[in-house]
Coordinates of C-alpha atoms and ligand atoms in Angstrom, one line a residue:
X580 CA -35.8 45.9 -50.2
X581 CA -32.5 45.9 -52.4
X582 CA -32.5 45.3 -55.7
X583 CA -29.4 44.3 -57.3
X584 CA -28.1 46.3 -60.6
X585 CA -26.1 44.6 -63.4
X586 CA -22.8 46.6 -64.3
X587 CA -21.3 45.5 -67.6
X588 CA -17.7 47.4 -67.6
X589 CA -16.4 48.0 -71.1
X590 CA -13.7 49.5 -69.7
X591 CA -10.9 47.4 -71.7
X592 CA -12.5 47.3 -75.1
X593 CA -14.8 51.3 -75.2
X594 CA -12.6 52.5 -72.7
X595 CA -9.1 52.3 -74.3
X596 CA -10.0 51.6 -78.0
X597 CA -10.0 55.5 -78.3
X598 CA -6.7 56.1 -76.1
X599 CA -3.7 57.2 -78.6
X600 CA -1.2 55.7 -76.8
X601 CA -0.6 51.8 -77.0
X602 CA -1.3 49.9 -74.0
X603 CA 0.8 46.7 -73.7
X604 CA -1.2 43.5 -72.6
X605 CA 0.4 43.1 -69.3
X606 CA -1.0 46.6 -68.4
X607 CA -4.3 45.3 -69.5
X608 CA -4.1 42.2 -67.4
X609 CA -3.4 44.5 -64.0
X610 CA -7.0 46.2 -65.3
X611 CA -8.8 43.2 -65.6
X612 CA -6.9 41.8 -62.5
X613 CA -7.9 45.5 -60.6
X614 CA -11.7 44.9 -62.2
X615 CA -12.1 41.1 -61.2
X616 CA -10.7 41.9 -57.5
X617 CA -13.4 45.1 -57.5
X618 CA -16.3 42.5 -58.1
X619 CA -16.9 43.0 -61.7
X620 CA -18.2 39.8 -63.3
X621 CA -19.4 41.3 -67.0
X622 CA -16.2 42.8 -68.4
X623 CA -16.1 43.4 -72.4
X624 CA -12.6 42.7 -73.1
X625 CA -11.8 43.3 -76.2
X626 CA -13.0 43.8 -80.1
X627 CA -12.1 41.1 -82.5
X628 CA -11.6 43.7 -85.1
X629 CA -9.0 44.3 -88.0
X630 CA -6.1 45.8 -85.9
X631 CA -5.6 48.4 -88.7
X632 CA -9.1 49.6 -88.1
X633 CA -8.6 49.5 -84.1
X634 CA -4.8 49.2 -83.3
X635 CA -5.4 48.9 -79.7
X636 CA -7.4 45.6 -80.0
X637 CA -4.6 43.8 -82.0
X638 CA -4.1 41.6 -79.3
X639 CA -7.6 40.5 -79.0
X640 CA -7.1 37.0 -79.4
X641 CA -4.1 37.0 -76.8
X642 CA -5.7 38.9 -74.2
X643 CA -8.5 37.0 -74.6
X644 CA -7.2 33.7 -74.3
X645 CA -5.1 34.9 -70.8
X646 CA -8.4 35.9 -69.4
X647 CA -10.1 32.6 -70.1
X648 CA -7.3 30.9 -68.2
X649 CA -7.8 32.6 -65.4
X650 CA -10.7 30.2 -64.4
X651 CA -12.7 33.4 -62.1
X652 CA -16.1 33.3 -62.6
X653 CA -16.5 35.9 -64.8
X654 CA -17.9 36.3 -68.2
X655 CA -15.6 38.2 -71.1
X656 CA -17.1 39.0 -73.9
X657 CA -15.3 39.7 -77.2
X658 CA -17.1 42.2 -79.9
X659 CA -17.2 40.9 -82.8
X660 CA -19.0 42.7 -86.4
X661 CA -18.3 39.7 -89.0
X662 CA -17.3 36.4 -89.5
X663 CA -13.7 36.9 -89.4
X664 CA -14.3 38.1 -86.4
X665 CA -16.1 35.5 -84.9
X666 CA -13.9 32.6 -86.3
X667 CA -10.7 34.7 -84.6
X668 CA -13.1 35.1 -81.3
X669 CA -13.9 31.1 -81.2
X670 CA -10.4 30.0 -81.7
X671 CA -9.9 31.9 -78.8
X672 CA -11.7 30.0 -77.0
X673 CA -14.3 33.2 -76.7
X674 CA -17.9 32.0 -75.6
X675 CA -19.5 35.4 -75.0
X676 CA -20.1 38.1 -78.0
X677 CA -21.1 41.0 -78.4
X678 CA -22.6 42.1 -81.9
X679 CA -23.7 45.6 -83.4
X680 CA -26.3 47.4 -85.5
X681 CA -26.4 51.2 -86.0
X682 CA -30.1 53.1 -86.1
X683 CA -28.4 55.1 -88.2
X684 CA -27.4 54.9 -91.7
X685 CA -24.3 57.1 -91.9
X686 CA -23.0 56.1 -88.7
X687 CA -23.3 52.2 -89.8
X688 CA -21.2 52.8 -93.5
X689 CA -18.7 55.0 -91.1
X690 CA -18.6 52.4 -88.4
X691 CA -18.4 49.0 -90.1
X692 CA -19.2 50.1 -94.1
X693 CA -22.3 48.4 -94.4
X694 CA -26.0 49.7 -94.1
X695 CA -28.0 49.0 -91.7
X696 CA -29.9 46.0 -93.2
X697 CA -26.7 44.8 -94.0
X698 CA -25.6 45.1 -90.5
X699 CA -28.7 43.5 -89.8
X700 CA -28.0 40.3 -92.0
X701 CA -24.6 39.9 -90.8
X702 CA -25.8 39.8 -87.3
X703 CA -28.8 37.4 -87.9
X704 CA -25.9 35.3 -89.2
X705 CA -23.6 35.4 -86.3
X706 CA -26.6 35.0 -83.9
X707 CA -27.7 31.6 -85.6
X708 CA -23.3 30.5 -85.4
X709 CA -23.7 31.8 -81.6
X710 CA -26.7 29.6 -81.2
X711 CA -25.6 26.3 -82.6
X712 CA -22.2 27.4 -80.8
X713 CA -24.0 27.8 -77.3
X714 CA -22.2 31.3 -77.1
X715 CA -23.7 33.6 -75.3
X716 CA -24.9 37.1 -76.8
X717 CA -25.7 40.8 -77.0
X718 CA -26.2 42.9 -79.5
X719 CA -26.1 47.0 -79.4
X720 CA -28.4 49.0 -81.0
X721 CA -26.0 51.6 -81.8
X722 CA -26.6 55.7 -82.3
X723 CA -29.9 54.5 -80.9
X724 CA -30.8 58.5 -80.1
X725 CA -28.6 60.6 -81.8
X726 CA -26.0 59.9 -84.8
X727 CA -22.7 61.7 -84.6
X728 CA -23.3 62.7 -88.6
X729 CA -27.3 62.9 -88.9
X730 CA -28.1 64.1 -86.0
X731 CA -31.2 63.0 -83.6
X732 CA -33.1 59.7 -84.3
X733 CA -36.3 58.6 -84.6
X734 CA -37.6 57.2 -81.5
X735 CA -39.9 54.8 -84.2
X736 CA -36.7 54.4 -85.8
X737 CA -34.9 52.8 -83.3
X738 CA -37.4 50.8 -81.7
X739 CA -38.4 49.0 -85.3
X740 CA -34.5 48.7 -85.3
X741 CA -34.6 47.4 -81.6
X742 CA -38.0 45.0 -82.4
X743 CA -35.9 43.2 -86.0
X744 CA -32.8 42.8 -83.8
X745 CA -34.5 41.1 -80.8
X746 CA -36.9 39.0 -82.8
X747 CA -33.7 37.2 -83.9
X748 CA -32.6 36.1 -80.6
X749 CA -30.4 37.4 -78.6
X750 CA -29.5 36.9 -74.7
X751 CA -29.1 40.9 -74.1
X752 CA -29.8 44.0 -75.9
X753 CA -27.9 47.1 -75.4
X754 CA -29.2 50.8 -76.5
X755 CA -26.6 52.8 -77.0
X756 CA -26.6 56.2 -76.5
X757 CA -23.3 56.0 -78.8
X758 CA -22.0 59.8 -78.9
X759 CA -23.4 61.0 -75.6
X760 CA -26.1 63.0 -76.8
X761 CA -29.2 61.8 -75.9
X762 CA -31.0 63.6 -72.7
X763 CA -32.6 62.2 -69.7
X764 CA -36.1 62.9 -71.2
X765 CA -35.6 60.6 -73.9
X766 CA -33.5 58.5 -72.2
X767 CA -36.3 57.4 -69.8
X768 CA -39.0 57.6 -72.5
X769 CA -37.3 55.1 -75.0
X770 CA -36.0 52.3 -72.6
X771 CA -40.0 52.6 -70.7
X772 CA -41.4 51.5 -74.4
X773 CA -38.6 49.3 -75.0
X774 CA -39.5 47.4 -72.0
X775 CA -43.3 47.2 -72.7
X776 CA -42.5 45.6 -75.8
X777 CA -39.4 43.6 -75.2
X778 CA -39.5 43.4 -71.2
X779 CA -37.3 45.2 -69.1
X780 CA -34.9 41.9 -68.0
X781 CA -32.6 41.8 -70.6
X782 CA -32.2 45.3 -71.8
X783 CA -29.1 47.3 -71.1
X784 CA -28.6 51.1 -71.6
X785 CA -25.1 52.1 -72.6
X786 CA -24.1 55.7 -72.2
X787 CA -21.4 58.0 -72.8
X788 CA -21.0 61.0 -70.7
X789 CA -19.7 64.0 -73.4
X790 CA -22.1 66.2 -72.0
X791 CA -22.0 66.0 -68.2
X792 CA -25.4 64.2 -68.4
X793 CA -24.5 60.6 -67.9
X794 CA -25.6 60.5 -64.8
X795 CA -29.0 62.1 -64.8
X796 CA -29.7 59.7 -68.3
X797 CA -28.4 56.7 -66.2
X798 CA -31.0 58.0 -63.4
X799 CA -34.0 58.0 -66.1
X800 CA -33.1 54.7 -67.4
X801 CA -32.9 53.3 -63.9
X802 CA -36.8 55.1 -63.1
X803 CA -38.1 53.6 -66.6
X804 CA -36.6 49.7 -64.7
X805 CA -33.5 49.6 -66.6
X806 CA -31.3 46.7 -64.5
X807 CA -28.5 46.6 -66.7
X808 CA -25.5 49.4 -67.4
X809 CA -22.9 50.2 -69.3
X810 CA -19.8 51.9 -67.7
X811 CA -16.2 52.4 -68.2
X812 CA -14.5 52.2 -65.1
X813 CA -12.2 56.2 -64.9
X814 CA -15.1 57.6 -67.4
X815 CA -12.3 56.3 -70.3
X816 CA -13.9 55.4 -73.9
X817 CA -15.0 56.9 -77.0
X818 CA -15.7 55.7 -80.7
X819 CA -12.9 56.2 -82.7
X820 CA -15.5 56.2 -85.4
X821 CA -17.7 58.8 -83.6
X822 CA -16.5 62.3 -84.1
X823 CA -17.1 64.3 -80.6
X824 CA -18.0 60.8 -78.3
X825 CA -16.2 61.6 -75.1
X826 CA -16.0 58.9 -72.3
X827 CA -18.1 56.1 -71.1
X828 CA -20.5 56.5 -67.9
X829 CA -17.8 56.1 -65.6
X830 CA -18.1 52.6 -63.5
X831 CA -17.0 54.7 -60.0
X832 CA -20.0 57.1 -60.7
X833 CA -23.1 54.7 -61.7
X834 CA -21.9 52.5 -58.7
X835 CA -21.6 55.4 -56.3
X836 CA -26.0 56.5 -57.3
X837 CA -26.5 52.9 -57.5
X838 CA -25.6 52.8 -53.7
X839 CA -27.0 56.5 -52.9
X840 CA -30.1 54.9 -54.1
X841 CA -30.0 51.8 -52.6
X842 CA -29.4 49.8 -55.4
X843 CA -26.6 47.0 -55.1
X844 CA -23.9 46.3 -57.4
X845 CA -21.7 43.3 -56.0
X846 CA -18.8 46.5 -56.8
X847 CA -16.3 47.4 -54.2
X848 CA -16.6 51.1 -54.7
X849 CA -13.0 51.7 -53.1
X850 CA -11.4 49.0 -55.3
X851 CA -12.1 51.0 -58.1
X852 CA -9.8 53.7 -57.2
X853 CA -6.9 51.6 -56.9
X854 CA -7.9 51.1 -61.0
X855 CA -8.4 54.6 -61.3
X856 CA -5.4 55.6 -60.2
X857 CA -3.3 53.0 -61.8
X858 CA -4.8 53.8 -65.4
X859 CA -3.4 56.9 -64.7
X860 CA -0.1 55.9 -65.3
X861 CA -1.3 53.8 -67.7
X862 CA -3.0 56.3 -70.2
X863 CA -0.8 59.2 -69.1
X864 CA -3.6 61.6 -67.9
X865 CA -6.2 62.2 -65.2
X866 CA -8.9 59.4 -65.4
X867 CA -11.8 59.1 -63.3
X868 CA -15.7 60.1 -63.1
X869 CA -17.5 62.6 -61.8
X870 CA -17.3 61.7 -58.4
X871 CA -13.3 62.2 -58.8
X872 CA -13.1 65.4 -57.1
X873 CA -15.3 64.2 -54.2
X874 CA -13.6 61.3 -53.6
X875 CA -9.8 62.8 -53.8
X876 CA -11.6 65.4 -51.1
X877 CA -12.6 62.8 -48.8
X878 CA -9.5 60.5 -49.4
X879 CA -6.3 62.6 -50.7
X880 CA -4.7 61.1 -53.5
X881 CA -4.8 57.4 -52.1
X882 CA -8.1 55.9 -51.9
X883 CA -7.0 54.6 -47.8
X884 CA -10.3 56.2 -45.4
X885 CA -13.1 53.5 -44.9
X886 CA -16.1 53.9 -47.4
X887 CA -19.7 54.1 -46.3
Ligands
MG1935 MG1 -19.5 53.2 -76.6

């Protein structure tokens, strides 16, 4: 019996929102070209966000209009944390968003200067737009474990956080393990009760790998019936927000357990190097996941042996 895992790459919008250097929106066409050719079909593309705040993003509304006329059969979801947002997202002819609410105090006034129930409000607001809109949704539930400026989080106090959010309506909730911090203990136990309450189908972990522990989180996620990931295709991404949050789960590494485990992905594992190593020159450093030094042993530099 194979069951299938959802990987939701956020590769474009976590992944380079944190790289200093500007990439051009050509450069981020080849990545969503590499990603759509490696069988990714949930790509977050970008962040509809002031592009002072997130100068990367400023071409949100023109990358995201290129990828809609593409036609593939792929959805690309645009984050969005207000109305401006949203209105920029729909005239771009965006009809998948992704919304957020912190666990954390601090971290929401640092993140998007509002508290929490603010955040909350705001969100309830864009939800009932997306509604009568027909877009589809997710919402993260961010520092769900530990904030980068308080610390750890109360398990109650993210699942009340988690229970407001999701009695609003929402087609996916993401727990975000925001900074990296969280460890597979908690990991498991959190995502196990958020699926008795919530059930597990629509509930996505998103993880950061700062501390080398991605993986073993991502494996305590999947025993507690998580389906649906979060990755960053190179281990790219960070917060610019969120002092100390290193790179996303890397998309080569939670597709390389998914298969160890017999999990599918719909992911051509060696199509993702050819994105690895093209990033590369994008970002101007070394990119890739754990399973880097593995692979170049197997493969050299070039990605060429068969995979199996
Ligand atoms: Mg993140």
């Amino acid at each position: 019996m194979s069951e299938a895992l959802k990987i939701y790459e956020v590769g474009p919008r976590d992944g380079l929102q944190n790289e200093a250097s500007l990439i051009s929106t050509p450069d981020k066409m080849l990545l969503l070209d590499g990603l759509i050719a490696a069988g990714l079909r949930h790509i977050e593309l970008t962040s509809f966000v002031h592009p002072k705040a997130v100068p990367q993003m400023a071409d949100a509304d023109q990358l995201m209009r290129a990828a809609i006329d593409k036609q593939v059969p792929a959805r690309f979801v645009g984050l969005v944390f207000n109305e401006r947002g949203y209105d920029r997202a729909i005239a771009a002819g965006c009809r998948s968003m992704a919304f957020g609410v912190s666990v954390s105090e601090t971290f929401s006034q640092k993140n998007t200067h509002r508290t929490t129930e603010e955040g909350i409000r705001t969100t309830r607001a864009l939800l009932e737009r997306a509604k009568r809109d027909g877009v589809w949704t997710r919402v993260y539930i961010m520092a769900a474990w530990v904030c980068p400026f308080e610390g750890p989080m109360s398990p109650l106090q993210a699942i009340a956080t988690a229970e407001k959010v999701w009695e609003m309506g929402t087609d996916e909730l993401a727990i975000a393990d925001t900074i990296g911090h969280a460890h597979p203990i908690e990991v498991g136990r959190l995502m196990e009760e958020l699926g008795r309450r919530l059930g597990m189908d629509r509930l996505a972990v998103h993880l950061h790998d700062t501390q080398a522990i991605g993986l073993a989180n991502a494996t305590t996620a999947l025993q507690a019936g998580v389906r649906i990931f979060d990755t960053s295709v190179g281990g790219l991404g960070g917060c610019p927000f969120a002092p100390g949050a290193a790179g996303n789960l890397a998309t080569e590494d939670l597709v390389y357990l998914a298969f160890k485990m017999g999990f599918g992905t719909g992911v051509d594992f060696e199509a993702l190097w050819q994105i690895v190593y093209q990033l590369e020159s994008m970002v101007g450093r070394r990119a890739g996941g754990r399973i880097r030094a593995w692979w170049d042993s197997v493969c050299g530099a070039e990605p060429a042996v068969a995979f199996g």
